[in-house]
CSV table of C-alpha atoms in Angstrom, one decimal:
chain,number,residue,atom,x,y,z
Z,1,MET,CA,-10.8,-70.4,-27.3
Z,2,LYS,CA,-14.3,-70.0,-26.7
Z,3,LEU,CA,-16.7,-72.9,-26.7
Z,4,ALA,CA,-20.5,-72.2,-26.9
Z,5,TYR,CA,-23.2,-74.7,-26.4
Z,6,PHE,CA,-27.0,-74.4,-27.4
Z,7,ALA,CA,-30.3,-76.1,-26.7
Z,8,TRP,CA,-30.0,-79.7,-25.3
Z,9,VAL,CA,-26.2,-79.6,-25.9
Z,10,ARG,CA,-26.3,-76.7,-23.2
Z,11,GLU,CA,-28.5,-78.4,-21.0
Z,12,ARG,CA,-26.7,-81.5,-20.9
Z,13,ILE,CA,-23.2,-80.1,-20.6
Z,14,GLY,CA,-25.0,-77.7,-17.9
Z,15,ILE,CA,-23.1,-74.6,-19.0
Z,16,ALA,CA,-23.6,-72.1,-22.0
Z,17,GLU,CA,-20.3,-71.4,-22.6
Z,18,GLU,CA,-16.7,-72.0,-21.3
Z,19,GLU,CA,-12.8,-71.1,-22.3
Z,20,VAL,CA,-10.6,-74.1,-23.1
Z,21,ALA,CA,-7.2,-74.4,-24.1
Z,22,LEU,CA,-7.2,-77.3,-26.6
Z,23,PRO,CA,-4.4,-80.1,-26.1
Z,24,ALA,CA,-2.1,-80.9,-28.8
Z,25,GLY,CA,-3.6,-83.5,-31.1
Z,26,VAL,CA,-6.9,-81.6,-31.3
Z,27,VAL,CA,-6.9,-80.5,-34.7
Z,28,THR,CA,-10.3,-81.1,-36.3
Z,29,VAL,CA,-13.7,-80.4,-35.2
Z,30,SER,CA,-14.1,-84.5,-34.7
Z,31,ASP,CA,-10.8,-84.4,-32.6
Z,32,LEU,CA,-12.6,-81.4,-30.6
Z,33,LEU,CA,-15.9,-83.4,-30.0
Z,34,LEU,CA,-14.1,-86.8,-29.2
Z,35,TRP,CA,-11.8,-84.9,-26.5
Z,36,LEU,CA,-14.9,-83.1,-25.1
Z,37,LYS,CA,-16.8,-86.3,-24.8
Z,38,GLY,CA,-13.9,-87.5,-22.5
Z,39,ARG,CA,-14.3,-84.6,-20.3
Z,40,GLY,CA,-16.8,-86.0,-18.1
Z,41,GLU,CA,-20.2,-87.4,-17.5
Z,42,THR,CA,-22.3,-84.4,-18.8
Z,43,TYR,CA,-20.1,-84.0,-21.9
Z,44,ASP,CA,-20.6,-87.8,-22.5
Z,45,ALA,CA,-24.3,-87.5,-22.3
Z,46,ALA,CA,-24.2,-84.5,-24.6
Z,47,LEU,CA,-22.2,-86.0,-27.1
Z,48,GLN,CA,-23.4,-89.5,-27.1
Z,49,ALA,CA,-23.6,-89.2,-30.9
Z,50,PRO,CA,-21.2,-86.9,-32.1
Z,51,GLU,CA,-22.2,-87.3,-35.4
Z,52,ILE,CA,-25.3,-85.6,-35.2
Z,53,ILE,CA,-23.9,-82.5,-33.5
Z,54,ARG,CA,-23.8,-79.5,-35.7
Z,55,VAL,CA,-20.7,-77.2,-35.5
Z,56,ALA,CA,-20.3,-73.6,-36.2
Z,57,ILE,CA,-16.6,-71.8,-36.1
Z,58,ASP,CA,-17.1,-68.0,-36.0
Z,59,HIS,CA,-20.6,-68.2,-36.6
Z,60,GLU,CA,-20.3,-70.5,-39.9
Z,61,HIS,CA,-21.4,-73.7,-40.1
Z,62,VAL,CA,-18.8,-76.4,-40.7
Z,63,ASP,CA,-18.1,-80.0,-41.4
Z,64,HIS,CA,-16.6,-82.1,-38.7
Z,65,SER,CA,-13.5,-82.4,-40.7
Z,66,GLU,CA,-12.8,-78.7,-40.5
Z,67,PRO,CA,-9.6,-77.4,-39.0
Z,68,LEU,CA,-9.8,-75.6,-35.8
Z,69,ALA,CA,-7.0,-73.3,-36.2
Z,70,GLY,CA,-7.6,-69.7,-36.0
Z,71,ALA,CA,-11.2,-70.2,-34.6
Z,72,ARG,CA,-12.2,-67.6,-32.0
Z,73,GLU,CA,-15.6,-69.1,-31.2
Z,74,ILE,CA,-16.9,-72.5,-31.6
Z,75,ALA,CA,-20.4,-73.8,-31.3
Z,76,LEU,CA,-22.0,-77.0,-30.6
Z,77,PHE,CA,-25.8,-77.4,-31.2
Z,78,PRO,CA,-28.3,-79.9,-32.3
Z,79,PRO,CA,-29.8,-80.0,-35.6
Z,80,MET,CA,-31.8,-76.5,-35.9
Z,81,THR,CA,-35.6,-76.6,-35.5
Z,82,GLY,CA,-36.5,-73.0,-36.0
Z,83,GLY,CA,-39.0,-71.5,-38.5
H,1,MET,CA,-32.7,-58.4,-74.8
H,2,ALA,CA,-34.1,-61.4,-72.5
H,3,ASP,CA,-36.8,-60.1,-70.3
H,4,THR,CA,-36.4,-60.5,-66.6
H,5,ARG,CA,-40.2,-60.6,-66.0
H,6,ASP,CA,-40.6,-63.5,-68.6
H,7,SER,CA,-37.8,-65.4,-66.7
H,8,ALA,CA,-39.5,-64.7,-63.4
H,9,GLU,CA,-42.9,-66.1,-64.8
H,10,LEU,CA,-41.3,-69.0,-66.2
H,11,ALA,CA,-39.7,-69.8,-62.9
H,12,ALA,CA,-43.3,-70.3,-61.7
H,13,THR,CA,-44.4,-72.9,-64.0
H,14,MET,CA,-43.6,-75.5,-61.4
H,15,TYR,CA,-46.3,-73.9,-59.1
H,16,ASP,CA,-48.5,-72.9,-61.6
H,17,GLY,CA,-49.6,-76.3,-63.0
H,18,GLY,CA,-47.2,-75.6,-66.0
H,19,ARG,CA,-49.5,-73.4,-68.0
H,20,GLU,CA,-46.7,-71.4,-69.3
H,21,THR,CA,-44.0,-72.9,-71.1
H,22,GLY,CA,-40.1,-73.6,-70.6
H,23,SER,CA,-38.0,-75.5,-68.3
H,24,SER,CA,-37.9,-74.1,-64.5
H,25,ALA,CA,-34.0,-74.8,-64.6
H,26,GLY,CA,-33.4,-73.2,-67.9
H,27,ALA,CA,-35.7,-70.1,-66.4
H,28,ARG,CA,-33.7,-70.0,-63.2
H,29,ALA,CA,-30.3,-69.5,-65.2
H,30,ALA,CA,-31.6,-66.8,-67.2
H,31,GLY,CA,-33.2,-65.0,-64.4
H,32,GLY,CA,-30.0,-65.4,-62.1
H,33,GLY,CA,-28.0,-63.7,-65.1
H,34,GLU,CA,-30.2,-60.8,-65.4
H,35,THR,CA,-30.5,-59.8,-61.8
H,36,GLY,CA,-26.9,-58.2,-61.8
H,37,GLY,CA,-27.5,-56.0,-64.8
H,38,SER,CA,-31.1,-54.8,-65.0
H,39,VAL,CA,-32.4,-54.9,-61.3
H,40,ALA,CA,-31.4,-52.4,-58.7
H,41,GLU,CA,-30.2,-53.7,-55.5
H,42,PRO,CA,-32.8,-55.1,-53.7
H,43,ARG,CA,-33.9,-54.0,-50.2
H,44,ILE,CA,-33.1,-56.5,-47.6
H,45,GLU,CA,-34.3,-56.3,-44.1
H,46,ILE,CA,-33.2,-59.2,-41.5
H,47,ARG,CA,-34.5,-59.1,-37.8
H,48,VAL,CA,-34.3,-61.6,-34.9
H,49,GLN,CA,-36.4,-60.0,-32.2
H,50,ALA,CA,-38.6,-61.1,-28.9
H,51,GLY,CA,-41.4,-58.8,-29.6
H,52,ARG,CA,-44.6,-59.4,-32.2
H,53,ILE,CA,-43.9,-59.1,-35.6
H,54,ASP,CA,-46.2,-56.5,-37.7
H,55,ALA,CA,-46.9,-58.3,-41.1
H,56,GLY,CA,-48.7,-55.0,-42.4
H,57,ALA,CA,-45.7,-52.6,-41.5
H,58,ILE,CA,-43.3,-55.0,-43.4
H,59,ALA,CA,-45.3,-55.1,-46.2
H,60,ASP,CA,-46.0,-51.5,-46.3
H,61,SER,CA,-42.2,-50.8,-46.1
H,62,LEU,CA,-41.7,-53.4,-48.8
H,63,THR,CA,-44.3,-51.8,-51.2
H,64,GLY,CA,-44.3,-48.4,-50.5
H,65,PRO,CA,-41.8,-45.4,-51.3
H,66,ASP,CA,-41.2,-45.3,-47.4
H,67,ALA,CA,-43.2,-46.9,-44.7
H,68,GLY,CA,-46.3,-44.5,-45.9
H,69,ARG,CA,-49.7,-44.6,-44.8
H,70,GLY,CA,-52.1,-46.8,-46.7
H,71,SER,CA,-55.6,-45.6,-45.5
H,72,GLY,CA,-58.3,-48.0,-44.9
H,73,SER,CA,-59.4,-47.5,-48.6
H,74,GLY,CA,-56.5,-49.5,-50.0
H,75,SER,CA,-55.2,-46.3,-51.5
H,76,GLY,CA,-51.7,-46.9,-49.9
H,77,ALA,CA,-49.1,-45.7,-52.3
H,78,VAL,CA,-47.2,-48.6,-53.8
H,79,SER,CA,-44.0,-48.7,-55.6
H,80,GLY,CA,-44.3,-48.8,-59.4
H,81,ALA,CA,-41.8,-51.4,-59.8
H,82,VAL,CA,-43.3,-53.8,-57.5
H,83,GLY,CA,-45.8,-56.4,-58.9
H,84,ALA,CA,-45.7,-59.0,-56.4
H,85,LEU,CA,-45.5,-59.5,-52.6
H,86,VAL,CA,-45.7,-62.8,-51.2
H,87,THR,CA,-45.3,-63.2,-47.5
H,88,PHE,CA,-45.2,-66.3,-45.6
H,89,THR,CA,-45.9,-66.2,-41.7
H,90,GLY,CA,-45.3,-69.2,-39.3
H,91,TYR,CA,-47.6,-69.5,-36.3
H,92,CYS,CA,-47.2,-71.5,-33.0
H,93,ARG,CA,-49.8,-74.2,-32.8
H,94,ASP,CA,-51.1,-75.6,-29.8
H,95,GLU,CA,-50.6,-79.4,-30.9
H,96,GLY,CA,-54.3,-80.4,-30.0
H,97,GLY,CA,-54.5,-78.2,-26.7
H,98,ARG,CA,-51.1,-79.9,-25.4
H,99,LEU,CA,-49.0,-76.7,-25.8
H,100,ARG,CA,-48.8,-73.7,-23.4
H,101,ALA,CA,-45.9,-72.1,-25.5
H,102,LEU,CA,-43.0,-72.8,-27.5
H,103,GLU,CA,-39.7,-71.4,-26.3
H,104,LEU,CA,-37.5,-70.5,-29.3
H,105,GLU,CA,-33.8,-70.2,-28.3
H,106,HIS,CA,-31.1,-68.8,-30.9
H,107,TYR,CA,-27.5,-68.1,-31.3
H,108,PRO,CA,-27.3,-64.0,-31.3
H,109,GLY,CA,-25.0,-62.8,-33.9
H,110,MET,CA,-25.0,-66.3,-36.1
H,111,ALA,CA,-28.7,-66.2,-36.6
H,112,GLU,CA,-28.7,-62.8,-38.1
H,113,LYS,CA,-25.1,-63.8,-40.0
H,114,GLN,CA,-27.1,-66.9,-41.3
H,115,MET,CA,-30.3,-65.1,-42.5
H,116,LYS,CA,-28.5,-62.4,-44.1
H,117,LYS,CA,-26.6,-65.0,-46.2
H,118,ILE,CA,-29.7,-66.9,-47.1
H,119,ALA,CA,-31.2,-63.6,-48.1
H,120,ALA,CA,-28.2,-62.6,-50.2
H,121,GLU,CA,-28.4,-66.0,-51.8
H,122,ALA,CA,-32.1,-65.5,-52.8
H,123,ALA,CA,-31.4,-62.2,-54.2
H,124,VAL,CA,-28.8,-63.8,-56.6
H,125,ARG,CA,-30.9,-66.7,-57.7
H,126,TRP,CA,-34.3,-64.2,-57.9
H,127,PRO,CA,-35.0,-61.0,-59.3
H,128,ILE,CA,-36.3,-59.7,-56.1
H,129,LEU,CA,-37.0,-56.3,-55.5
H,130,GLY,CA,-37.3,-56.3,-51.6
H,131,LEU,CA,-37.0,-58.9,-48.8
H,132,ALA,CA,-37.9,-59.2,-45.2
H,133,ALA,CA,-37.0,-62.0,-43.0
H,134,ILE,CA,-37.9,-61.8,-39.4
H,135,HIS,CA,-37.5,-64.2,-36.7
H,136,ARG,CA,-38.8,-64.4,-33.1
H,137,TYR,CA,-37.2,-65.7,-29.7
H,138,GLY,CA,-38.3,-66.4,-26.4
H,139,LEU,CA,-41.8,-67.7,-25.1
H,140,ILE,CA,-44.3,-67.6,-27.9
H,141,ALA,CA,-48.2,-68.4,-27.3
H,142,PRO,CA,-50.2,-70.5,-29.7
H,143,GLY,CA,-51.5,-68.5,-32.1
H,144,GLU,CA,-48.8,-65.9,-32.4
H,145,GLU,CA,-46.5,-65.7,-35.1
H,146,ILE,CA,-42.8,-67.1,-34.8
H,147,VAL,CA,-41.4,-66.1,-38.0
H,148,LEU,CA,-42.2,-64.0,-41.4
H,149,VAL,CA,-40.5,-63.6,-44.6
H,150,ALA,CA,-41.8,-61.3,-47.4
H,151,CYS,CA,-40.4,-60.8,-50.8
H,152,THR,CA,-41.3,-58.5,-53.5
H,153,SER,CA,-40.6,-58.6,-57.4
H,154,ALA,CA,-42.0,-57.5,-60.9
H,155,HIS,CA,-43.9,-60.9,-61.2
H,156,ARG,CA,-45.0,-63.4,-58.9
H,157,GLY,CA,-42.9,-66.3,-59.7
H,158,ALA,CA,-39.7,-64.7,-58.2
H,159,ALA,CA,-41.6,-63.7,-55.0
H,160,PHE,CA,-43.2,-67.1,-54.5
H,161,GLU,CA,-40.0,-68.9,-55.1
H,162,ALA,CA,-37.6,-66.6,-53.2
H,163,ALA,CA,-40.1,-67.0,-50.1
H,164,SER,CA,-40.3,-70.4,-50.1
H,165,PHE,CA,-36.2,-70.7,-50.6
H,166,LEU,CA,-35.9,-68.4,-47.7
H,167,MET,CA,-38.4,-70.5,-45.5
H,168,ASP,CA,-36.7,-73.8,-46.3
H,169,TYR,CA,-33.2,-72.6,-45.4
H,170,MET,CA,-34.1,-70.7,-42.2
H,171,LYS,CA,-35.6,-74.0,-41.0
H,172,THR,CA,-32.4,-76.0,-41.8
H,173,SER,CA,-29.3,-73.3,-41.5
H,174,ALA,CA,-30.4,-70.5,-39.1
H,175,PRO,CA,-29.5,-71.3,-35.5
H,176,PHE,CA,-32.7,-71.6,-33.8
H,177,TRP,CA,-34.4,-74.3,-31.6
H,178,LYS,CA,-37.6,-75.0,-30.5
H,179,ARG,CA,-38.6,-76.3,-26.8
H,180,GLU,CA,-42.3,-77.3,-25.7
H,181,HIS,CA,-43.9,-75.7,-22.5
H,182,LEU,CA,-47.1,-77.7,-21.8
H,183,VAL,CA,-50.3,-76.7,-20.5
H,184,ASP,CA,-49.9,-78.6,-17.0
H,185,GLY,CA,-46.9,-76.3,-16.6
H,186,THR,CA,-44.0,-78.5,-17.2
H,187,THR,CA,-41.3,-78.1,-19.7
H,188,GLY,CA,-41.5,-80.7,-22.7
H,189,GLY,CA,-39.0,-81.8,-24.8
H,190,TRP,CA,-37.2,-80.1,-27.5
H,191,VAL,CA,-38.4,-80.3,-30.7
H,192,GLU,CA,-36.9,-82.9,-33.2
H,193,ALA,CA,-35.5,-81.8,-36.5
H,194,LYS,CA,-37.5,-83.2,-39.3
H,195,ASP,CA,-36.1,-85.1,-42.3
H,196,THR,CA,-38.6,-83.5,-44.2
H,197,ASP,CA,-37.1,-79.9,-43.6
H,198,GLU,CA,-33.9,-81.3,-45.0
H,199,ALA,CA,-35.3,-82.6,-47.9
H,200,ALA,CA,-37.3,-79.4,-48.6
H,201,ALA,CA,-33.9,-77.2,-48.4
H,202,ASP,CA,-32.1,-80.0,-50.5
H,203,ARG,CA,-34.6,-79.7,-53.6
H,204,TRP,CA,-33.1,-76.4,-54.3
H,205,HIS,CA,-29.7,-77.8,-54.8
H,206,ARG,CA,-31.3,-79.6,-57.7
H,207,LEU,CA,-33.0,-77.4,-59.7
């Protein structure tokens, strides 16, 4: 599945997107954030406060309780500041 | 038969100092019920672009039968149904001379999708005739526009409210992020999201 990162989440992780195979047990957005946080220093830096990270599945905003099943693209980003 | 125009007028009371009578909540409910029946599908234009936004051209396209020529004398053709056009343009500030530019990052695909969704919601809630939402990305210098929303309706209430609603939701749910570029040539930080923006979007849930 494709993960995409934006703004300071992208900067801290150091890449804009990647393909990942999720391990068993990573079922919801919360699980994903926790799993990613443990993948290395850059991920840990980006996900210091996972609760403030906004997540979109296939271009729709979702809560952290949302299941990941069926997702093609999951995006992680900070609260939006456009307009 | 209830009149959509009156509903729009009533919905404007909160911005109008309450001169007109009626509760805004009731007015919105009435207005929402009318849109499907008596008002044609509004014309909705959503764009995400790097280039400058031509507010005049957008206004023309929303008020004219086509993007027809309105000559300097103000004789441009205006569609007979349109009684009100509200446009809002958000500009890049220089923050007291500190800023060289704002850099707008966006999530291509999702940005357009969310803007369309917000526009569709506005079209359900207010009897608008046309709507445009255009957001820029890339480097934007102080004095340049970042975003434009424009709404037309028969009466001003719907256009004012729909434009305000669009902006509030664009700020909190369209995936754009601002980063500062400073006059000394360095890149500053990412602009922090404001609680006041969340609160502004939230108030529409309470109406």
